[in-house]
Short mmCIF file of C-alpha atoms in Angstrom, two decimals:
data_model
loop_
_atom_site.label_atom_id
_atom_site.label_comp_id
_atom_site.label_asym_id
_atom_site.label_seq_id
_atom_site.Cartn_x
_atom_site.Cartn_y
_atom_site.Cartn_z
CA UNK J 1 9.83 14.61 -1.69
CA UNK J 2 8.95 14.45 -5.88
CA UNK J 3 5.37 15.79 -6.78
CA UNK J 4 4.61 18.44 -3.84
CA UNK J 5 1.42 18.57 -5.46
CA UNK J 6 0.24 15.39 -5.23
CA UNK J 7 1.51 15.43 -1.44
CA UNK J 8 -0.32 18.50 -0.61
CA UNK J 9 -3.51 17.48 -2.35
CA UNK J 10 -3.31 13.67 0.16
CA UNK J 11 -2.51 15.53 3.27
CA UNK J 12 -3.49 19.01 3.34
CA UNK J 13 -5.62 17.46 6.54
CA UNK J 14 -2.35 16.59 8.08
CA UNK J 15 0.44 18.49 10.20
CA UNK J 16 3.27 16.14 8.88
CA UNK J 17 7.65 16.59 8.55
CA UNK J 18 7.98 17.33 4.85
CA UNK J 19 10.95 15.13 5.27
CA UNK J 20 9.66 12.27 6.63
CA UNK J 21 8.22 9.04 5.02
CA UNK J 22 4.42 8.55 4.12
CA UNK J 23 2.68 5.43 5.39
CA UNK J 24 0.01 3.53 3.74
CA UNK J 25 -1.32 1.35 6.51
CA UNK J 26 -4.18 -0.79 7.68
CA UNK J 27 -5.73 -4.02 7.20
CA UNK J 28 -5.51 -6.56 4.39
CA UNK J 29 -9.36 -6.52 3.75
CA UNK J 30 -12.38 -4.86 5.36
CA UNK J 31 -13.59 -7.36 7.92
CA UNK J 32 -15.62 -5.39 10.07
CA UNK J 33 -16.43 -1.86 11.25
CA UNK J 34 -14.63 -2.36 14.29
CA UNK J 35 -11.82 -3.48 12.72
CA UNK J 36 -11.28 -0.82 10.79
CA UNK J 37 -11.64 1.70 13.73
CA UNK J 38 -9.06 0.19 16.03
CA UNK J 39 -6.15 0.21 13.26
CA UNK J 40 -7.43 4.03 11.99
CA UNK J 41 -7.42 5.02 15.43
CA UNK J 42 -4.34 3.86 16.55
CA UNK J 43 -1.97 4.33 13.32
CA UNK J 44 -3.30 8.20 13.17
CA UNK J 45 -2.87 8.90 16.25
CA UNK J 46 1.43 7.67 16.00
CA UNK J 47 1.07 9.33 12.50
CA UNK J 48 0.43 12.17 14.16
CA UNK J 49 2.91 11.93 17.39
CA UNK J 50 5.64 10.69 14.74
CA UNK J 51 4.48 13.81 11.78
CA UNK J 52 3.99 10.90 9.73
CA UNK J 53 1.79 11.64 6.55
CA UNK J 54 -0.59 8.77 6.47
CA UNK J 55 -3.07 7.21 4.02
CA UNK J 56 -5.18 4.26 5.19
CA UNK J 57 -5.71 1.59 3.32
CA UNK J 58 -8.30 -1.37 3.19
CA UNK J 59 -8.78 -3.78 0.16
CA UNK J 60 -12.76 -3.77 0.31
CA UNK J 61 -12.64 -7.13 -1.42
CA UNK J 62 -10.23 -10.02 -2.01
CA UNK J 63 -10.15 -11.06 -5.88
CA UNK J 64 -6.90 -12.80 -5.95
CA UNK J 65 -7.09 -15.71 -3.27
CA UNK J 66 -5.05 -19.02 -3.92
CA UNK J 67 -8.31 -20.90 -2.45
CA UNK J 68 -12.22 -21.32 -3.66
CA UNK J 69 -12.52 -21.37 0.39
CA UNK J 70 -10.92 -18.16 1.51
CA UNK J 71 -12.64 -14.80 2.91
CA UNK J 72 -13.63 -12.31 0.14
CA UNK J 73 -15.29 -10.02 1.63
CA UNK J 74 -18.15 -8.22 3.50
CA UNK J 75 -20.06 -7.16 0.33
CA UNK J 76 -18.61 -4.17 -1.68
CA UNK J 77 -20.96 -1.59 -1.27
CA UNK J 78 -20.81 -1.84 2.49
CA UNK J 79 -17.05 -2.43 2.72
CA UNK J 80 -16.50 1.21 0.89
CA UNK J 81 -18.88 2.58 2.97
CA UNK J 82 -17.12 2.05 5.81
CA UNK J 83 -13.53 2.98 4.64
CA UNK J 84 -14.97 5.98 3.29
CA UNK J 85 -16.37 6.86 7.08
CA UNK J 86 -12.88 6.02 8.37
CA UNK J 87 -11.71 8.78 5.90
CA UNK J 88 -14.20 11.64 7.14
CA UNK J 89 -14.07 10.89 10.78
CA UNK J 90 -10.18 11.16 10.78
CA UNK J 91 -9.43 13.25 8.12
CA UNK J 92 -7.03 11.19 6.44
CA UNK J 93 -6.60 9.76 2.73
CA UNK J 94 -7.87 6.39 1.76
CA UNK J 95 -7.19 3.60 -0.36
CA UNK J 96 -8.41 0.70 -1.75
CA UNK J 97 -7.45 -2.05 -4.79
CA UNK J 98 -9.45 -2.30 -7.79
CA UNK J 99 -9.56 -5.36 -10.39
CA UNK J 100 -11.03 -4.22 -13.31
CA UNK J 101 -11.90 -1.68 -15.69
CA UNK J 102 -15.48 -1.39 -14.50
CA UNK J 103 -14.49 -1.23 -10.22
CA UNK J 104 -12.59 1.95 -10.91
CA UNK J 105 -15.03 4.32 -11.08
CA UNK J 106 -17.15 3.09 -8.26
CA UNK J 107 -14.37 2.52 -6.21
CA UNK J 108 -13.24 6.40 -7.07
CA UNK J 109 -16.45 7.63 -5.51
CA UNK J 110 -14.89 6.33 -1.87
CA UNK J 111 -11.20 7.23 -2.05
CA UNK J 112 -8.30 8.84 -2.25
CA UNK J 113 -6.08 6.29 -4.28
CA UNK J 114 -6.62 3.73 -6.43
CA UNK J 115 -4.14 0.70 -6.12
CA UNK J 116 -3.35 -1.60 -8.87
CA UNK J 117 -2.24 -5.14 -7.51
CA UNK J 118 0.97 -6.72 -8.69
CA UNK J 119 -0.93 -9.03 -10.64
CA UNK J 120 -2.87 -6.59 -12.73
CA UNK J 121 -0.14 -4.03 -13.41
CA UNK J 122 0.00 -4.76 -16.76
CA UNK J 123 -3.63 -4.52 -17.52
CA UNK J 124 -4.01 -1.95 -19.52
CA UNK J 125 -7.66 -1.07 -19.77
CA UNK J 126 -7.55 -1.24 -16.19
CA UNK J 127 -5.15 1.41 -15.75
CA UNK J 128 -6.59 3.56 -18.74
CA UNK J 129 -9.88 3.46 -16.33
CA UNK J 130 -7.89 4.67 -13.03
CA UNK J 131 -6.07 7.18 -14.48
CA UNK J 132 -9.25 8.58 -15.77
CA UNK J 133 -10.81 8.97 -12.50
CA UNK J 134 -8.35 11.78 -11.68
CA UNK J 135 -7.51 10.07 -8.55
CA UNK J 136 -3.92 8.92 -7.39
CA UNK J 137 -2.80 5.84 -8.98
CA UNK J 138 -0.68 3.44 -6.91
CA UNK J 139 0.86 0.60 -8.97
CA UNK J 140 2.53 -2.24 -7.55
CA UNK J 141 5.52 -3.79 -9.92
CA UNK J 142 4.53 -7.21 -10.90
CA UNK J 143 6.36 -10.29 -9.25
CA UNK J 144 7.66 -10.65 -12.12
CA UNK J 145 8.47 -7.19 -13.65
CA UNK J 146 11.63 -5.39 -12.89
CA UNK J 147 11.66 -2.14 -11.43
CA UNK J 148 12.83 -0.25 -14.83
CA UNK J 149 10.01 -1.53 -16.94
CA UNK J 150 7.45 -0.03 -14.29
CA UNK J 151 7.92 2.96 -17.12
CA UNK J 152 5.26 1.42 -19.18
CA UNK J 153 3.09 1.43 -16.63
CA UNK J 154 3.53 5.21 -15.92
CA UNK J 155 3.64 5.89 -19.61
CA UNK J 156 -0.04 4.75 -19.67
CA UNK J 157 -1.08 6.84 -16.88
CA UNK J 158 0.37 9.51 -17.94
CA UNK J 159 -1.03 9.10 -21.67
CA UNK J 160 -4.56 9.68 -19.89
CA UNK J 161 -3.09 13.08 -18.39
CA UNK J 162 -3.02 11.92 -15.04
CA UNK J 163 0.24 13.22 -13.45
CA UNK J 164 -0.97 11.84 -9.86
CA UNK J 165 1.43 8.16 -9.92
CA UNK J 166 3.10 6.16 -7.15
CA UNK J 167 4.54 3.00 -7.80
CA UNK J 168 5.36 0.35 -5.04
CA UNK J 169 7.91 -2.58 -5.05
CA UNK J 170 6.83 -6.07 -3.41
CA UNK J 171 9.35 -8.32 -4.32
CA UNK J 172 10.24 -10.42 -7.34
CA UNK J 173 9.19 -13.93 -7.51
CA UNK J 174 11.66 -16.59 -6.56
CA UNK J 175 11.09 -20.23 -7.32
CA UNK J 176 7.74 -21.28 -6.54
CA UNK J 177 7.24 -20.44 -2.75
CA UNK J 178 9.12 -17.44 -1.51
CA UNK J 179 10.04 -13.92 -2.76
CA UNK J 180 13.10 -11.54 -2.24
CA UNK J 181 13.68 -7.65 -2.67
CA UNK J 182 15.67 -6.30 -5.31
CA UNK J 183 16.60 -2.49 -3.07
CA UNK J 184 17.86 -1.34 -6.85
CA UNK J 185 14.02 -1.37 -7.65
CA UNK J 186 13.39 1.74 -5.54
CA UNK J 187 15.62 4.54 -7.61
CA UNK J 188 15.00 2.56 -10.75
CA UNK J 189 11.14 3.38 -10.00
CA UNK J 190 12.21 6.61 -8.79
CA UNK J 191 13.94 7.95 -12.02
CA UNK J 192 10.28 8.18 -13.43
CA UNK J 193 9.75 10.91 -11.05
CA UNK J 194 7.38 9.36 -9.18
CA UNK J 195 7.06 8.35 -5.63
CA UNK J 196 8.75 4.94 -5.06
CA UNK J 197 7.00 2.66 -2.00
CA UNK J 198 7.78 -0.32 -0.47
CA UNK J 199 5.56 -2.69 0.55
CA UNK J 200 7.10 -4.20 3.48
CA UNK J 201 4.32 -6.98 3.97
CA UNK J 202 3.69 -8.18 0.82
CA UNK J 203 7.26 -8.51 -0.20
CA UNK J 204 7.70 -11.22 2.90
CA UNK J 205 4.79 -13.48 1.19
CA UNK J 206 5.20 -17.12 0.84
CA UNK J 207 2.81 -18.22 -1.55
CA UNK J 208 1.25 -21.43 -3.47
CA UNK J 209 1.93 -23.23 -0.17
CA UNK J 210 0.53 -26.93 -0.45
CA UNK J 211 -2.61 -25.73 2.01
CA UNK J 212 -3.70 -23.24 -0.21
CA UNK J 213 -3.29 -20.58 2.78
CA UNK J 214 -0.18 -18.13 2.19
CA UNK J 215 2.36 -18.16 4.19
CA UNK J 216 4.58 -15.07 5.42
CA UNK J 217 7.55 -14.12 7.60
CA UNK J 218 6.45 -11.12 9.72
CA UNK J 219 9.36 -10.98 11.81
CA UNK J 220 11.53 -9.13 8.65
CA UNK J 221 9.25 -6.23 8.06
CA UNK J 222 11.90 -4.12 9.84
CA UNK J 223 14.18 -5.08 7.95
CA UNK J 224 12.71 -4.56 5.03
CA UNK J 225 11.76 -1.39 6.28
CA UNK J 226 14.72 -0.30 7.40
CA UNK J 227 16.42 -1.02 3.94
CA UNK J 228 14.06 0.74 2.15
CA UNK J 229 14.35 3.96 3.81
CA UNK J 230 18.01 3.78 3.90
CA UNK J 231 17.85 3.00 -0.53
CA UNK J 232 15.65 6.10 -0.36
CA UNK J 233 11.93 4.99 -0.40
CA UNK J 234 9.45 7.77 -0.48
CA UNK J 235 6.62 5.87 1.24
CA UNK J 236 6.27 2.57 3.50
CA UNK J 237 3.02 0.31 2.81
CA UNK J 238 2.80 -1.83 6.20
CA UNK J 239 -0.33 -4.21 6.38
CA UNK J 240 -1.43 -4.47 10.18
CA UNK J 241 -3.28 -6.09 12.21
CA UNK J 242 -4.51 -6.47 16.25
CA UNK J 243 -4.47 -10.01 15.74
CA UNK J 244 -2.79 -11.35 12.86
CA UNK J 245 -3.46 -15.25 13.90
CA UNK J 246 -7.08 -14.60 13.36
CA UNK J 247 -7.32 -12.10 10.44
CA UNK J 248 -9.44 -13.22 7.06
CA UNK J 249 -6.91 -12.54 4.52
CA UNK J 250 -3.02 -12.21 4.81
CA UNK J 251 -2.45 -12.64 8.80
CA UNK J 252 0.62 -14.68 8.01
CA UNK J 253 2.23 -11.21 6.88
CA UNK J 254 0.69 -8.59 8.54
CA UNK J 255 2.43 -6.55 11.26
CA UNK J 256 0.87 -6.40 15.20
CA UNK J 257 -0.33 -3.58 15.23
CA UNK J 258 1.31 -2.95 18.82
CA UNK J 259 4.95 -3.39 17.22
CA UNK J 260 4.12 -0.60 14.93
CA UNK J 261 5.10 2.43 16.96
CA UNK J 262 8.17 1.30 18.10
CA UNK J 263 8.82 0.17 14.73
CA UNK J 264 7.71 3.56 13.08
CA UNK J 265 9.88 5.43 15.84
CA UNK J 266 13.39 4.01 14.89
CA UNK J 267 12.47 4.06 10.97
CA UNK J 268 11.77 8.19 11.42
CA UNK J 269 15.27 8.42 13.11
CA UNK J 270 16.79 6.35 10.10
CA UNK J 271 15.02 8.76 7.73
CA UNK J 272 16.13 11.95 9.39
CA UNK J 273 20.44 10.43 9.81
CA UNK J 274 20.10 9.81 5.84
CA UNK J 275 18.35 13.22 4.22
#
């Protein structure tokens, strides 16, 4: 694994494989406390079984929605709150997005990691503002970025003397509707000697469909998965769910959260036939 610092500092908490994957999992968006339990509760404890280092994420607010009409959020204050008591009760790293300048230092007062969506990874004053909260920066390569210019992005991190980077591919656009996964992404993101993810939800999107809901196709996130580990991804970021029908944001791409052991168990044996 690249950075041993930055993987000791996330989960010195955690008994973990040094060789194995880490996963950044969880829900799309904080919808309730309950919520938030069930997925922390039940993706530590196969973290743990599996020696899985884990880091649970939660977007406490939806900024980017294709509708006026869809779910934003439970109020910010209170949604940090809570991910931030997920942290201390299980002892595990935490993550959230941030938007702008101005939501990275109150956002840095909750968490472990500060993830820049696809969208905004360009922004520079917004990534001038997380690197100088000291925290981990994850950035996730634009739609329509390839995976070699993702250097600027580091270069502006690291211009801020913040060493702490990840970087996480989620597919390129294609046409208007659907996405696909360039695999060449991951070592290209890797030669900045950073750790490369792969978001294996987002990257199955569907978006601008004609109801203004996105669509998704769940039933490759193995696949993806699977790829990734096998072109050498450092980390996996799986959005999940106990009920995907009925989530508020992204339940058209989110995993079950009862396919994610079994899952989790055959992506660890792919890991340790390949290292």
């Amino acid at each position: 694994m690249p950075q041993p610092d930055l993987y000791h500092n996330l989960f010195s908490s955690q008994q973990y494989d040094k060789n194995n994957f880490f996963l950044i999992a969880g829900p799309c968006v904080v919808e309730s406390a309950e919520l938030l339990e069930e997925v922390a509760y039940t993706v530590s404890g196969i973290c743990k079984k599996l020696a899985i280092p884990y880091i649970f994420k939660a977007s406490y607010k939806k900024a980017n929605r294709t509708s006026a009409n869809s779910f934003t959020g439970i109020g910010d204050e209170k949604a940090l709150g809570l991910i931030q008591a997920i942290g201390k009760k299980y002892h595990i790293p935490l993550t959230t997005d941030v938007h702008t300048a101005e939501e990275c230092a109150i956002a840095a007062q909750y968490v472990d990691v500060l993830q820049i969506p696809a969208f905004l990874c360009r922004q520079t004053d917004l990534l001038i503002a997380a690197a100088q909260t000291g925290k981990v920066v994850n950035v996730k390569k634009g739609q329509f970025l390839s995976g070699e210019s993702m250097r600027f992005a580091v270069e502006k991190l690291r211009n801020e003397g913040n060493e702490k980077i990840m970087l996480t591919e989620r597919g390129t656009t294609f046409g208007y509707h659907d996405l696909v996964v360039d695999f060449r992404n991951i070592p290209l993101m890797k030669a900045n000697d950073v750790p490369a993810v792969m978001d294996c939800t987002h990257s199955l999107q569907q978006p601008n469909q004609s109801g203004g809901v996105t669509g998704g196709n769940p039933g490759m996130i193995e696949t993806i998965a699977k790829c990734a580990i096998a072109a050498g991804a450092d980390g996996l970021f799986i959005e999940t769910h106990p009920q995907p029908a009925v989530a508020k944001s992204d339940g058209a791409n989110m995993l079950q959260l009862d396919k994610l052991e079994e899952m989790l168990e055959k992506l660890v044996k792919l890991r340790s036939a390949i290292i």
